[in-house]
Amino acid sequence: MRTLHVDDEALGDKPDLSATADDGPSHARIASWLLGRIGAGKVRPDDKLPPEEELAAALGVSRMTLRQALGSLEARGYIERRRGRSGGNFVREPRIEVDLSGLPGFTELMRRANVRAGARIVRAGIVSASAEVASALELGRRHDVIEVIRVRSARRVPLALEETYLPAHLFPGFLDHSLTGSLYGLMREHYGLAPHHAKEWLEPEISTAEHARLLEIEPGSALMLVTRKASTATGVPVEYAHDRYRPDRTRISLQTGIGASSVPELNIEPV
């Protein structure tokens, strides 16, 4: 961890806040300046920014204006404010946007976020469908399913634990393919059975010891569970999945609208 000073080279030249109002308010220009230093790698995760009083004085703005800038960066996940004697404003690794709109797979999600997706296979094989999986995939109780459990990562950090089930009779030889890339790509290119639409449920969950070990977090940490039932364009169920995301590293989003057939439907169900 570095503690930065107002004249530190990492902060570079201070923004010119004397420009006309057309350049935006001062707090927005300060936020843009800091974001630029972070994006350029000059200011790094875990760096501690100068004290607010000193930084505001160096910029020639009020502390309230500076706090507006820092607050906007905190809301976007770039800064963490800590209290106490050793507190202050610390730069953090920004959370990766996980945009679930349009039924993307994890590989596509990371492409949208401009980061490279990684995968580590925990388990892959043919198993008997549980009652839950058989019901979701509309199978008989004795049908076999393909089970693929993977830890998905980006920037070499585990982000999600994927637990995927596919009807075995629809995907013969599926396990002979590489499973470290896009499963949706395999389903589409080799079987012509890619998911076309899905219903998804989002709910918070407390991690088990096993989930925590795989995701490299503390047991009992919060996770965001996304349960998905996906079907082909003709309505054939082809996937049932539980995806568990680390909320400290990801932020889930959806694009919604009124009267648009291509946007997801949000269903809020009683528990």
mmCIF file of N, CA, C and O in Angstrom, residues 6-101:
data_model
loop_
_atom_site.group_PDB
_atom_site.id
_atom_site.type_symbol
_atom_site.label_atom_id
_atom_site.label_comp_id
_atom_site.label_asym_id
_atom_site.label_seq_id
_atom_site.Cartn_x
_atom_site.Cartn_y
_atom_site.Cartn_z
ATOM 1 N N VAL A 6 -0.032 15.094 -2.161
ATOM 2 C CA VAL A 6 -0.647 15.940 -3.188
ATOM 3 C C VAL A 6 0.285 16.203 -4.360
ATOM 4 O O VAL A 6 -0.169 16.432 -5.485
ATOM 5 N N ASP A 7 1.602 16.187 -4.119
ATOM 6 C CA ASP A 7 2.559 16.449 -5.202
ATOM 7 C C ASP A 7 3.179 15.166 -5.742
ATOM 8 O O ASP A 7 4.181 15.208 -6.463
ATOM 9 N N ASP A 8 2.593 14.033 -5.399
ATOM 10 C CA ASP A 8 3.117 12.745 -5.862
ATOM 11 C C ASP A 8 3.032 12.656 -7.381
ATOM 12 O O ASP A 8 2.043 13.081 -8.000
ATOM 13 N N GLU A 9 4.074 12.089 -8.001
ATOM 14 C CA GLU A 9 4.082 11.934 -9.460
ATOM 15 C C GLU A 9 2.919 11.071 -9.940
ATOM 16 O O GLU A 9 2.445 11.224 -11.076
ATOM 17 N N ALA A 10 2.449 10.142 -9.100
ATOM 18 C CA ALA A 10 1.350 9.269 -9.500
ATOM 19 C C ALA A 10 0.084 10.060 -9.824
ATOM 20 O O ALA A 10 -0.720 9.640 -10.663
ATOM 21 N N LEU A 11 -0.088 11.208 -9.171
ATOM 22 C CA LEU A 11 -1.282 12.022 -9.403
ATOM 23 C C LEU A 11 -1.135 12.925 -10.621
ATOM 24 O O LEU A 11 -2.126 13.428 -11.150
ATOM 25 N N GLY A 12 0.116 13.125 -11.082
ATOM 26 C CA GLY A 12 0.329 13.925 -12.281
ATOM 27 C C GLY A 12 -0.084 15.368 -12.098
ATOM 28 O O GLY A 12 -0.153 15.895 -10.983
ATOM 29 N N ASP A 13 -0.361 16.023 -13.223
ATOM 30 C CA ASP A 13 -0.786 17.421 -13.188
ATOM 31 C C ASP A 13 -2.211 17.524 -12.680
ATOM 32 O O ASP A 13 -3.077 16.707 -13.027
ATOM 33 N N LYS A 14 -2.471 18.518 -11.890
ATOM 34 C CA LYS A 14 -3.821 18.741 -11.368
ATOM 35 C C LYS A 14 -4.737 19.233 -12.488
ATOM 36 O O LYS A 14 -4.295 19.902 -13.421
ATOM 37 N N PRO A 15 -6.015 18.900 -12.421
ATOM 38 C CA PRO A 15 -6.950 19.357 -13.466
ATOM 39 C C PRO A 15 -7.137 20.869 -13.406
ATOM 40 O O PRO A 15 -7.056 21.487 -12.335
ATOM 41 N N ASP A 16 -7.352 21.453 -14.587
ATOM 42 C CA ASP A 16 -7.612 22.893 -14.671
ATOM 43 C C ASP A 16 -9.094 23.117 -14.396
ATOM 44 O O ASP A 16 -9.945 22.781 -15.212
ATOM 45 N N LEU A 17 -9.387 23.672 -13.231
ATOM 46 C CA LEU A 17 -10.777 23.887 -12.834
ATOM 47 C C LEU A 17 -11.254 25.303 -13.089
ATOM 48 O O LEU A 17 -12.334 25.681 -12.656
ATOM 49 N N SER A 18 -10.459 26.064 -13.836
ATOM 50 C CA SER A 18 -10.851 27.440 -14.134
ATOM 51 C C SER A 18 -11.533 27.572 -15.489
ATOM 52 O O SER A 18 -11.874 28.661 -15.903
ATOM 53 N N ALA A 19 -11.721 26.448 -16.172
ATOM 54 C CA ALA A 19 -12.334 26.481 -17.503
ATOM 55 C C ALA A 19 -13.798 26.872 -17.398
ATOM 56 O O ALA A 19 -14.373 26.971 -16.312
ATOM 57 N N THR A 20 -14.423 27.079 -18.528
ATOM 58 C CA THR A 20 -15.823 27.492 -18.560
ATOM 59 C C THR A 20 -16.724 26.368 -18.096
ATOM 60 O O THR A 20 -16.337 25.201 -18.018
ATOM 61 N N ALA A 21 -17.971 26.727 -17.805
ATOM 62 C CA ALA A 21 -18.954 25.756 -17.320
ATOM 63 C C ALA A 21 -19.256 24.676 -18.348
ATOM 64 O O ALA A 21 -19.779 23.625 -18.017
ATOM 65 N N ASP A 22 -18.923 24.920 -19.623
ATOM 66 C CA ASP A 22 -19.189 23.930 -20.662
ATOM 67 C C ASP A 22 -18.383 22.659 -20.455
ATOM 68 O O ASP A 22 -18.709 21.612 -20.997
ATOM 69 N N ASP A 23 -17.308 22.762 -19.681
ATOM 70 C CA ASP A 23 -16.473 21.587 -19.419
ATOM 71 C C ASP A 23 -17.020 20.742 -18.277
ATOM 72 O O ASP A 23 -16.404 19.752 -17.885
ATOM 73 N N GLY A 24 -18.149 21.137 -17.725
ATOM 74 C CA GLY A 24 -18.762 20.374 -16.643
ATOM 75 C C GLY A 24 -18.394 20.929 -15.290
ATOM 76 O O GLY A 24 -17.440 21.708 -15.139
ATOM 77 N N PRO A 25 -19.118 20.544 -14.259
ATOM 78 C CA PRO A 25 -18.838 21.033 -12.904
ATOM 79 C C PRO A 25 -17.486 20.538 -12.412
ATOM 80 O O PRO A 25 -16.962 19.530 -12.877
ATOM 81 N N SER A 26 -16.961 21.233 -11.409
ATOM 82 C CA SER A 26 -15.626 20.919 -10.894
ATOM 83 C C SER A 26 -15.545 19.491 -10.363
ATOM 84 O O SER A 26 -14.548 18.785 -10.590
ATOM 85 N N HIS A 27 -16.577 19.050 -9.639
ATOM 86 C CA HIS A 27 -16.498 17.707 -9.063
ATOM 87 C C HIS A 27 -16.418 16.631 -10.138
ATOM 88 O O HIS A 27 -15.726 15.606 -9.973
ATOM 89 N N ALA A 28 -17.104 16.863 -11.290
ATOM 90 C CA ALA A 28 -17.049 15.890 -12.381
ATOM 91 C C ALA A 28 -15.663 15.868 -13.015
ATOM 92 O O ALA A 28 -15.156 14.803 -13.393
ATOM 93 N N ARG A 29 -15.017 17.037 -13.137
ATOM 94 C CA ARG A 29 -13.676 17.093 -13.718
ATOM 95 C C ARG A 29 -12.641 16.468 -12.780
ATOM 96 O O ARG A 29 -11.680 15.836 -13.237
ATOM 97 N N ILE A 30 -12.842 16.642 -11.465
ATOM 98 C CA ILE A 30 -11.934 16.002 -10.514
ATOM 99 C C ILE A 30 -12.072 14.486 -10.601
ATOM 100 O O ILE A 30 -11.070 13.758 -10.618
ATOM 101 N N ALA A 31 -13.296 14.003 -10.670
ATOM 102 C CA ALA A 31 -13.534 12.565 -10.782
ATOM 103 C C ALA A 31 -12.915 12.014 -12.067
ATOM 104 O O ALA A 31 -12.294 10.945 -12.068
ATOM 105 N N SER A 32 -13.054 12.752 -13.162
ATOM 106 C CA SER A 32 -12.490 12.326 -14.439
ATOM 107 C C SER A 32 -10.970 12.276 -14.373
ATOM 108 O O SER A 32 -10.330 11.361 -14.915
ATOM 109 N N TRP A 33 -10.381 13.261 -13.698
ATOM 110 C CA TRP A 33 -8.916 13.290 -13.527
ATOM 111 C C TRP A 33 -8.423 12.077 -12.738
ATOM 112 O O TRP A 33 -7.490 11.382 -13.159
ATOM 113 N N LEU A 34 -9.048 11.798 -11.612
ATOM 114 C CA LEU A 34 -8.642 10.657 -10.801
ATOM 115 C C LEU A 34 -8.869 9.342 -11.544
ATOM 116 O O LEU A 34 -8.036 8.432 -11.487
ATOM 117 N N LEU A 35 -9.985 9.253 -12.253
ATOM 118 C CA LEU A 35 -10.278 8.035 -13.003
ATOM 119 C C LEU A 35 -9.236 7.821 -14.090
ATOM 120 O O LEU A 35 -8.826 6.692 -14.371
ATOM 121 N N GLY A 36 -8.777 8.921 -14.705
ATOM 122 C CA GLY A 36 -7.733 8.823 -15.719
ATOM 123 C C GLY A 36 -6.427 8.307 -15.151
ATOM 124 O O GLY A 36 -5.739 7.491 -15.777
ATOM 125 N N ARG A 37 -6.079 8.765 -13.945
ATOM 126 C CA ARG A 37 -4.841 8.295 -13.305
ATOM 127 C C ARG A 37 -4.949 6.816 -12.933
ATOM 128 O O ARG A 37 -3.994 6.060 -13.042
ATOM 129 N N ILE A 38 -6.160 6.407 -12.497
ATOM 130 C CA ILE A 38 -6.376 4.997 -12.170
ATOM 131 C C ILE A 38 -6.312 4.142 -13.431
ATOM 132 O O ILE A 38 -5.665 3.099 -13.470
ATOM 133 N N GLY A 39 -6.996 4.614 -14.488
ATOM 134 C CA GLY A 39 -7.020 3.867 -15.745
ATOM 135 C C GLY A 39 -5.647 3.730 -16.372
ATOM 136 O O GLY A 39 -5.343 2.726 -17.029
ATOM 137 N N ALA A 40 -4.781 4.735 -16.171
ATOM 138 C CA ALA A 40 -3.431 4.697 -16.730
ATOM 139 C C ALA A 40 -2.476 3.859 -15.884
ATOM 140 O O ALA A 40 -1.324 3.638 -16.273
ATOM 141 N N GLY A 41 -2.954 3.384 -14.736
ATOM 142 C CA GLY A 41 -2.117 2.573 -13.864
ATOM 143 C C GLY A 41 -1.166 3.370 -13.004
ATOM 144 O O GLY A 41 -0.310 2.797 -12.315
ATOM 145 N N LYS A 42 -1.285 4.691 -13.025
ATOM 146 C CA LYS A 42 -0.423 5.530 -12.194
ATOM 147 C C LYS A 42 -0.851 5.457 -10.721
ATOM 148 O O LYS A 42 -0.023 5.439 -9.823
ATOM 149 N N VAL A 43 -2.156 5.470 -10.510
ATOM 150 C CA VAL A 43 -2.716 5.268 -9.181
ATOM 151 C C VAL A 43 -3.266 3.852 -9.159
ATOM 152 O O VAL A 43 -4.114 3.496 -9.982
ATOM 153 N N ARG A 44 -2.799 3.049 -8.227
ATOM 154 C CA ARG A 44 -3.064 1.611 -8.245
ATOM 155 C C ARG A 44 -3.987 1.178 -7.106
ATOM 156 O O ARG A 44 -4.105 1.894 -6.099
ATOM 157 N N PRO A 45 -4.627 -0.001 -7.251
ATOM 158 C CA PRO A 45 -5.442 -0.523 -6.149
ATOM 159 C C PRO A 45 -4.663 -0.578 -4.847
ATOM 160 O O PRO A 45 -3.478 -0.923 -4.838
ATOM 161 N N ASP A 46 -5.307 -0.223 -3.755
ATOM 162 C CA ASP A 46 -4.765 -0.165 -2.393
ATOM 163 C C ASP A 46 -3.996 1.119 -2.106
ATOM 164 O O ASP A 46 -3.584 1.331 -0.960
ATOM 165 N N ASP A 47 -3.776 1.978 -3.115
ATOM 166 C CA ASP A 47 -3.161 3.277 -2.839
ATOM 167 C C ASP A 47 -4.100 4.108 -1.970
ATOM 168 O O ASP A 47 -5.325 4.105 -2.176
ATOM 169 N N LYS A 48 -3.528 4.825 -1.018
ATOM 170 C CA LYS A 48 -4.308 5.728 -0.179
ATOM 171 C C LYS A 48 -4.152 7.139 -0.700
ATOM 172 O O LYS A 48 -3.032 7.644 -0.848
ATOM 173 N N LEU A 49 -5.256 7.795 -1.019
ATOM 174 C CA LEU A 49 -5.222 9.153 -1.539
ATOM 175 C C LEU A 49 -4.815 10.135 -0.440
ATOM 176 O O LEU A 49 -4.948 9.837 0.753
ATOM 177 N N PRO A 50 -4.320 11.303 -0.818
ATOM 178 C CA PRO A 50 -3.964 12.305 0.188
ATOM 179 C C PRO A 50 -5.175 12.676 1.035
ATOM 180 O O PRO A 50 -6.329 12.503 0.612
ATOM 181 N N PRO A 51 -4.949 13.195 2.250
ATOM 182 C CA PRO A 51 -6.068 13.637 3.087
ATOM 183 C C PRO A 51 -6.954 14.621 2.335
ATOM 184 O O PRO A 51 -6.471 15.425 1.526
ATOM 185 N N GLU A 52 -8.250 14.563 2.604
ATOM 186 C CA GLU A 52 -9.201 15.389 1.856
ATOM 187 C C GLU A 52 -8.891 16.877 1.978
ATOM 188 O O GLU A 52 -9.003 17.620 0.990
ATOM 189 N N GLU A 53 -8.519 17.330 3.183
ATOM 190 C CA GLU A 53 -8.234 18.759 3.351
ATOM 191 C C GLU A 53 -7.081 19.205 2.455
ATOM 192 O O GLU A 53 -7.155 20.244 1.797
ATOM 193 N N GLU A 54 -6.019 18.390 2.406
ATOM 194 C CA GLU A 54 -4.850 18.736 1.599
ATOM 195 C C GLU A 54 -5.159 18.663 0.109
ATOM 196 O O GLU A 54 -4.730 19.530 -0.661
ATOM 197 N N LEU A 55 -5.891 17.618 -0.299
ATOM 198 C CA LEU A 55 -6.194 17.470 -1.722
ATOM 199 C C LEU A 55 -7.131 18.567 -2.191
ATOM 200 O O LEU A 55 -6.953 19.128 -3.282
ATOM 201 N N ALA A 56 -8.124 18.921 -1.382
ATOM 202 C CA ALA A 56 -9.043 20.001 -1.755
ATOM 203 C C ALA A 56 -8.292 21.324 -1.881
ATOM 204 O O ALA A 56 -8.521 22.093 -2.823
ATOM 205 N N ALA A 57 -7.366 21.590 -0.945
ATOM 206 C CA ALA A 57 -6.594 22.837 -1.004
ATOM 207 C C ALA A 57 -5.709 22.865 -2.239
ATOM 208 O O ALA A 57 -5.579 23.906 -2.906
ATOM 209 N N ALA A 58 -5.083 21.741 -2.573
ATOM 210 C CA ALA A 58 -4.211 21.687 -3.747
ATOM 211 C C ALA A 58 -4.987 21.901 -5.043
ATOM 212 O O ALA A 58 -4.466 22.449 -6.016
ATOM 213 N N LEU A 59 -6.249 21.470 -5.045
ATOM 214 C CA LEU A 59 -7.088 21.616 -6.240
ATOM 215 C C LEU A 59 -7.796 22.972 -6.274
ATOM 216 O O LEU A 59 -8.355 23.352 -7.310
ATOM 217 N N GLY A 60 -7.800 23.666 -5.141
ATOM 218 C CA GLY A 60 -8.455 24.965 -5.073
ATOM 219 C C GLY A 60 -9.965 24.867 -5.031
ATOM 220 O O GLY A 60 -10.659 25.741 -5.546
ATOM 221 N N VAL A 61 -10.481 23.804 -4.377
ATOM 222 C CA VAL A 61 -11.929 23.620 -4.266
ATOM 223 C C VAL A 61 -12.286 23.398 -2.806
ATOM 224 O O VAL A 61 -11.415 23.173 -1.961
ATOM 225 N N SER A 62 -13.560 23.457 -2.528
ATOM 226 C CA SER A 62 -14.015 23.168 -1.164
ATOM 227 C C SER A 62 -13.960 21.665 -0.914
ATOM 228 O O SER A 62 -13.939 20.851 -1.846
ATOM 229 N N ARG A 63 -13.951 21.312 0.356
ATOM 230 C CA ARG A 63 -13.956 19.903 0.712
ATOM 231 C C ARG A 63 -15.245 19.241 0.258
ATOM 232 O O ARG A 63 -15.249 18.061 -0.128
ATOM 233 N N MET A 64 -16.349 19.992 0.247
ATOM 234 C CA MET A 64 -17.624 19.442 -0.209
ATOM 235 C C MET A 64 -17.551 19.071 -1.688
ATOM 236 O O MET A 64 -18.047 18.010 -2.103
ATOM 237 N N THR A 65 -16.922 19.939 -2.496
ATOM 238 C CA THR A 65 -16.779 19.637 -3.923
ATOM 239 C C THR A 65 -15.934 18.389 -4.128
ATOM 240 O O THR A 65 -16.259 17.522 -4.950
ATOM 241 N N LEU A 66 -14.837 18.284 -3.369
ATOM 242 C CA LEU A 66 -13.992 17.101 -3.485
ATOM 243 C C LEU A 66 -14.760 15.852 -3.080
ATOM 244 O O LEU A 66 -14.650 14.805 -3.734
ATOM 245 N N ARG A 67 -15.549 15.965 -2.023
ATOM 246 C CA ARG A 67 -16.305 14.794 -1.576
ATOM 247 C C ARG A 67 -17.343 14.359 -2.607
ATOM 248 O O ARG A 67 -17.662 13.169 -2.702
ATOM 249 N N GLN A 68 -17.880 15.305 -3.356
ATOM 250 C CA GLN A 68 -18.793 14.937 -4.445
ATOM 251 C C GLN A 68 -18.064 14.086 -5.468
ATOM 252 O O GLN A 68 -18.604 13.084 -5.962
ATOM 253 N N ALA A 69 -16.840 14.482 -5.807
ATOM 254 C CA ALA A 69 -16.053 13.722 -6.777
ATOM 255 C C ALA A 69 -15.718 12.332 -6.244
ATOM 256 O O ALA A 69 -15.881 11.324 -6.943
ATOM 257 N N LEU A 70 -15.282 12.274 -4.997
ATOM 258 C CA LEU A 70 -14.928 10.986 -4.404
ATOM 259 C C LEU A 70 -16.150 10.095 -4.236
ATOM 260 O O LEU A 70 -16.085 8.876 -4.422
ATOM 261 N N GLY A 71 -17.290 10.709 -3.908
ATOM 262 C CA GLY A 71 -18.521 9.947 -3.757
ATOM 263 C C GLY A 71 -18.947 9.285 -5.051
ATOM 264 O O GLY A 71 -19.435 8.148 -5.055
ATOM 265 N N SER A 72 -18.770 9.994 -6.178
ATOM 266 C CA SER A 72 -19.152 9.409 -7.467
ATOM 267 C C SER A 72 -18.249 8.231 -7.818
ATOM 268 O O SER A 72 -18.716 7.221 -8.382
ATOM 269 N N LEU A 73 -16.973 8.332 -7.476
ATOM 270 C CA LEU A 73 -16.057 7.227 -7.741
ATOM 271 C C LEU A 73 -16.318 6.055 -6.796
ATOM 272 O O LEU A 73 -16.179 4.892 -7.180
ATOM 273 N N GLU A 74 -16.713 6.370 -5.559
ATOM 274 C CA GLU A 74 -17.059 5.313 -4.613
ATOM 275 C C GLU A 74 -18.285 4.539 -5.100
ATOM 276 O O GLU A 74 -18.323 3.302 -5.021
ATOM 277 N N ALA A 75 -19.270 5.257 -5.630
ATOM 278 C CA ALA A 75 -20.491 4.608 -6.122
ATOM 279 C C ALA A 75 -20.193 3.686 -7.299
ATOM 280 O O ALA A 75 -20.904 2.702 -7.517
ATOM 281 N N ARG A 76 -19.155 3.994 -8.045
ATOM 282 C CA ARG A 76 -18.788 3.179 -9.216
ATOM 283 C C ARG A 76 -17.776 2.095 -8.862
ATOM 284 O O ARG A 76 -17.340 1.349 -9.737
ATOM 285 N N GLY A 77 -17.377 2.037 -7.586
ATOM 286 C CA GLY A 77 -16.512 0.959 -7.137
ATOM 287 C C GLY A 77 -15.030 1.216 -7.262
ATOM 288 O O GLY A 77 -14.229 0.293 -7.077
ATOM 289 N N TYR A 78 -14.625 2.453 -7.543
ATOM 290 C CA TYR A 78 -13.205 2.755 -7.717
ATOM 291 C C TYR A 78 -12.523 3.204 -6.426
ATOM 292 O O TYR A 78 -11.292 3.171 -6.334
ATOM 293 N N ILE A 79 -13.307 3.640 -5.454
ATOM 294 C CA ILE A 79 -12.746 4.136 -4.201
ATOM 295 C C ILE A 79 -13.509 3.540 -3.035
ATOM 296 O O ILE A 79 -14.734 3.363 -3.102
ATOM 297 N N GLU A 80 -12.783 3.234 -1.985
ATOM 298 C CA GLU A 80 -13.401 2.750 -0.751
ATOM 299 C C GLU A 80 -13.027 3.702 0.378
ATOM 300 O O GLU A 80 -11.848 4.021 0.578
ATOM 301 N N ARG A 81 -14.041 4.188 1.087
ATOM 302 C CA ARG A 81 -13.797 5.074 2.215
ATOM 303 C C ARG A 81 -13.766 4.266 3.501
ATOM 304 O O ARG A 81 -14.711 3.533 3.808
ATOM 305 N N ARG A 82 -12.677 4.390 4.251
ATOM 306 C CA ARG A 82 -12.531 3.658 5.507
ATOM 307 C C ARG A 82 -12.442 4.657 6.652
ATOM 308 O O ARG A 82 -11.801 5.705 6.535
ATOM 309 N N ARG A 83 -13.072 4.295 7.748
ATOM 310 C CA ARG A 83 -13.093 5.157 8.930
ATOM 311 C C ARG A 83 -12.007 4.738 9.915
ATOM 312 O O ARG A 83 -11.389 3.691 9.783
ATOM 313 N N GLY A 84 -11.796 5.566 10.921
ATOM 314 C CA GLY A 84 -10.830 5.256 11.965
ATOM 315 C C GLY A 84 -9.515 5.974 11.778
ATOM 316 O O GLY A 84 -9.302 6.710 10.817
ATOM 317 N N ARG A 85 -8.594 5.732 12.719
ATOM 318 C CA ARG A 85 -7.308 6.418 12.685
ATOM 319 C C ARG A 85 -6.503 6.090 11.431
ATOM 320 O O ARG A 85 -5.759 6.930 10.929
ATOM 321 N N SER A 86 -6.635 4.874 10.958
ATOM 322 C CA SER A 86 -5.908 4.487 9.745
ATOM 323 C C SER A 86 -6.800 4.562 8.515
ATOM 324 O O SER A 86 -6.477 3.980 7.478
ATOM 325 N N GLY A 87 -7.926 5.243 8.630
ATOM 326 C CA GLY A 87 -8.867 5.334 7.517
ATOM 327 C C GLY A 87 -8.446 6.357 6.473
ATOM 328 O O GLY A 87 -7.357 6.927 6.519
ATOM 329 N N GLY A 88 -9.355 6.580 5.545
ATOM 330 C CA GLY A 88 -9.096 7.505 4.444
ATOM 331 C C GLY A 88 -9.764 7.007 3.189
ATOM 332 O O GLY A 88 -10.665 6.150 3.232
ATOM 333 N N ASN A 89 -9.334 7.519 2.057
ATOM 334 C CA ASN A 89 -9.875 7.126 0.756
ATOM 335 C C ASN A 89 -8.859 6.240 0.041
ATOM 336 O O ASN A 89 -7.747 6.690 -0.272
ATOM 337 N N PHE A 90 -9.252 4.998 -0.200
ATOM 338 C CA PHE A 90 -8.350 4.026 -0.805
ATOM 339 C C PHE A 90 -8.865 3.635 -2.195
ATOM 340 O O PHE A 90 -10.072 3.451 -2.392
ATOM 341 N N VAL A 91 -7.938 3.491 -3.119
ATOM 342 C CA VAL A 91 -8.286 3.033 -4.463
ATOM 343 C C VAL A 91 -8.493 1.528 -4.415
ATOM 344 O O VAL A 91 -7.729 0.808 -3.758
ATOM 345 N N ARG A 92 -9.523 1.058 -5.063
ATOM 346 C CA ARG A 92 -9.799 -0.377 -5.074
ATOM 347 C C ARG A 92 -9.949 -0.872 -6.504
ATOM 348 O O ARG A 92 -10.181 -0.092 -7.439
ATOM 349 N N GLU A 93 -9.775 -2.158 -6.665
ATOM 350 C CA GLU A 93 -9.999 -2.792 -7.967
ATOM 351 C C GLU A 93 -11.472 -2.659 -8.304
ATOM 352 O O GLU A 93 -12.330 -3.108 -7.539
ATOM 353 N N PRO A 94 -11.826 -2.021 -9.428
ATOM 354 C CA PRO A 94 -13.249 -1.834 -9.726
ATOM 355 C C PRO A 94 -13.952 -3.155 -9.995
ATOM 356 O O PRO A 94 -13.360 -4.100 -10.522
ATOM 357 N N ARG A 95 -15.189 -3.228 -9.574
ATOM 358 C CA ARG A 95 -15.987 -4.419 -9.843
ATOM 359 C C ARG A 95 -16.273 -4.527 -11.338
ATOM 360 O O ARG A 95 -16.411 -3.521 -12.036
ATOM 361 N N ILE A 96 -16.353 -5.753 -11.817
ATOM 362 C CA ILE A 96 -16.623 -5.999 -13.235
ATOM 363 C C ILE A 96 -18.128 -6.016 -13.458
ATOM 364 O O ILE A 96 -18.872 -6.672 -12.730
ATOM 365 N N GLU A 97 -18.563 -5.278 -14.468
ATOM 366 C CA GLU A 97 -19.984 -5.222 -14.803
ATOM 367 C C GLU A 97 -20.421 -6.542 -15.424
ATOM 368 O O GLU A 97 -19.834 -7.017 -16.407
ATOM 369 N N VAL A 98 -21.432 -7.165 -14.833
ATOM 370 C CA VAL A 98 -21.991 -8.411 -15.355
ATOM 371 C C VAL A 98 -23.382 -8.082 -15.898
ATOM 372 O O VAL A 98 -24.359 -8.018 -15.165
ATOM 373 N N ASP A 99 -23.448 -7.840 -17.197
ATOM 374 C CA ASP A 99 -24.695 -7.430 -17.839
ATOM 375 C C ASP A 99 -25.420 -8.680 -18.351
ATOM 376 O O ASP A 99 -25.018 -9.280 -19.346
ATOM 377 N N LEU A 100 -26.485 -9.080 -17.658
ATOM 378 C CA LEU A 100 -27.197 -10.306 -18.001
ATOM 379 C C LEU A 100 -28.184 -10.135 -19.152
ATOM 380 O O LEU A 100 -28.838 -11.105 -19.550
ATOM 381 N N SER A 101 -28.305 -8.928 -19.686
ATOM 382 C CA SER A 101 -29.268 -8.686 -20.768
ATOM 383 C C SER A 101 -28.916 -9.522 -22.001
ATOM 384 O O SER A 101 -27.760 -9.614 -22.407
#
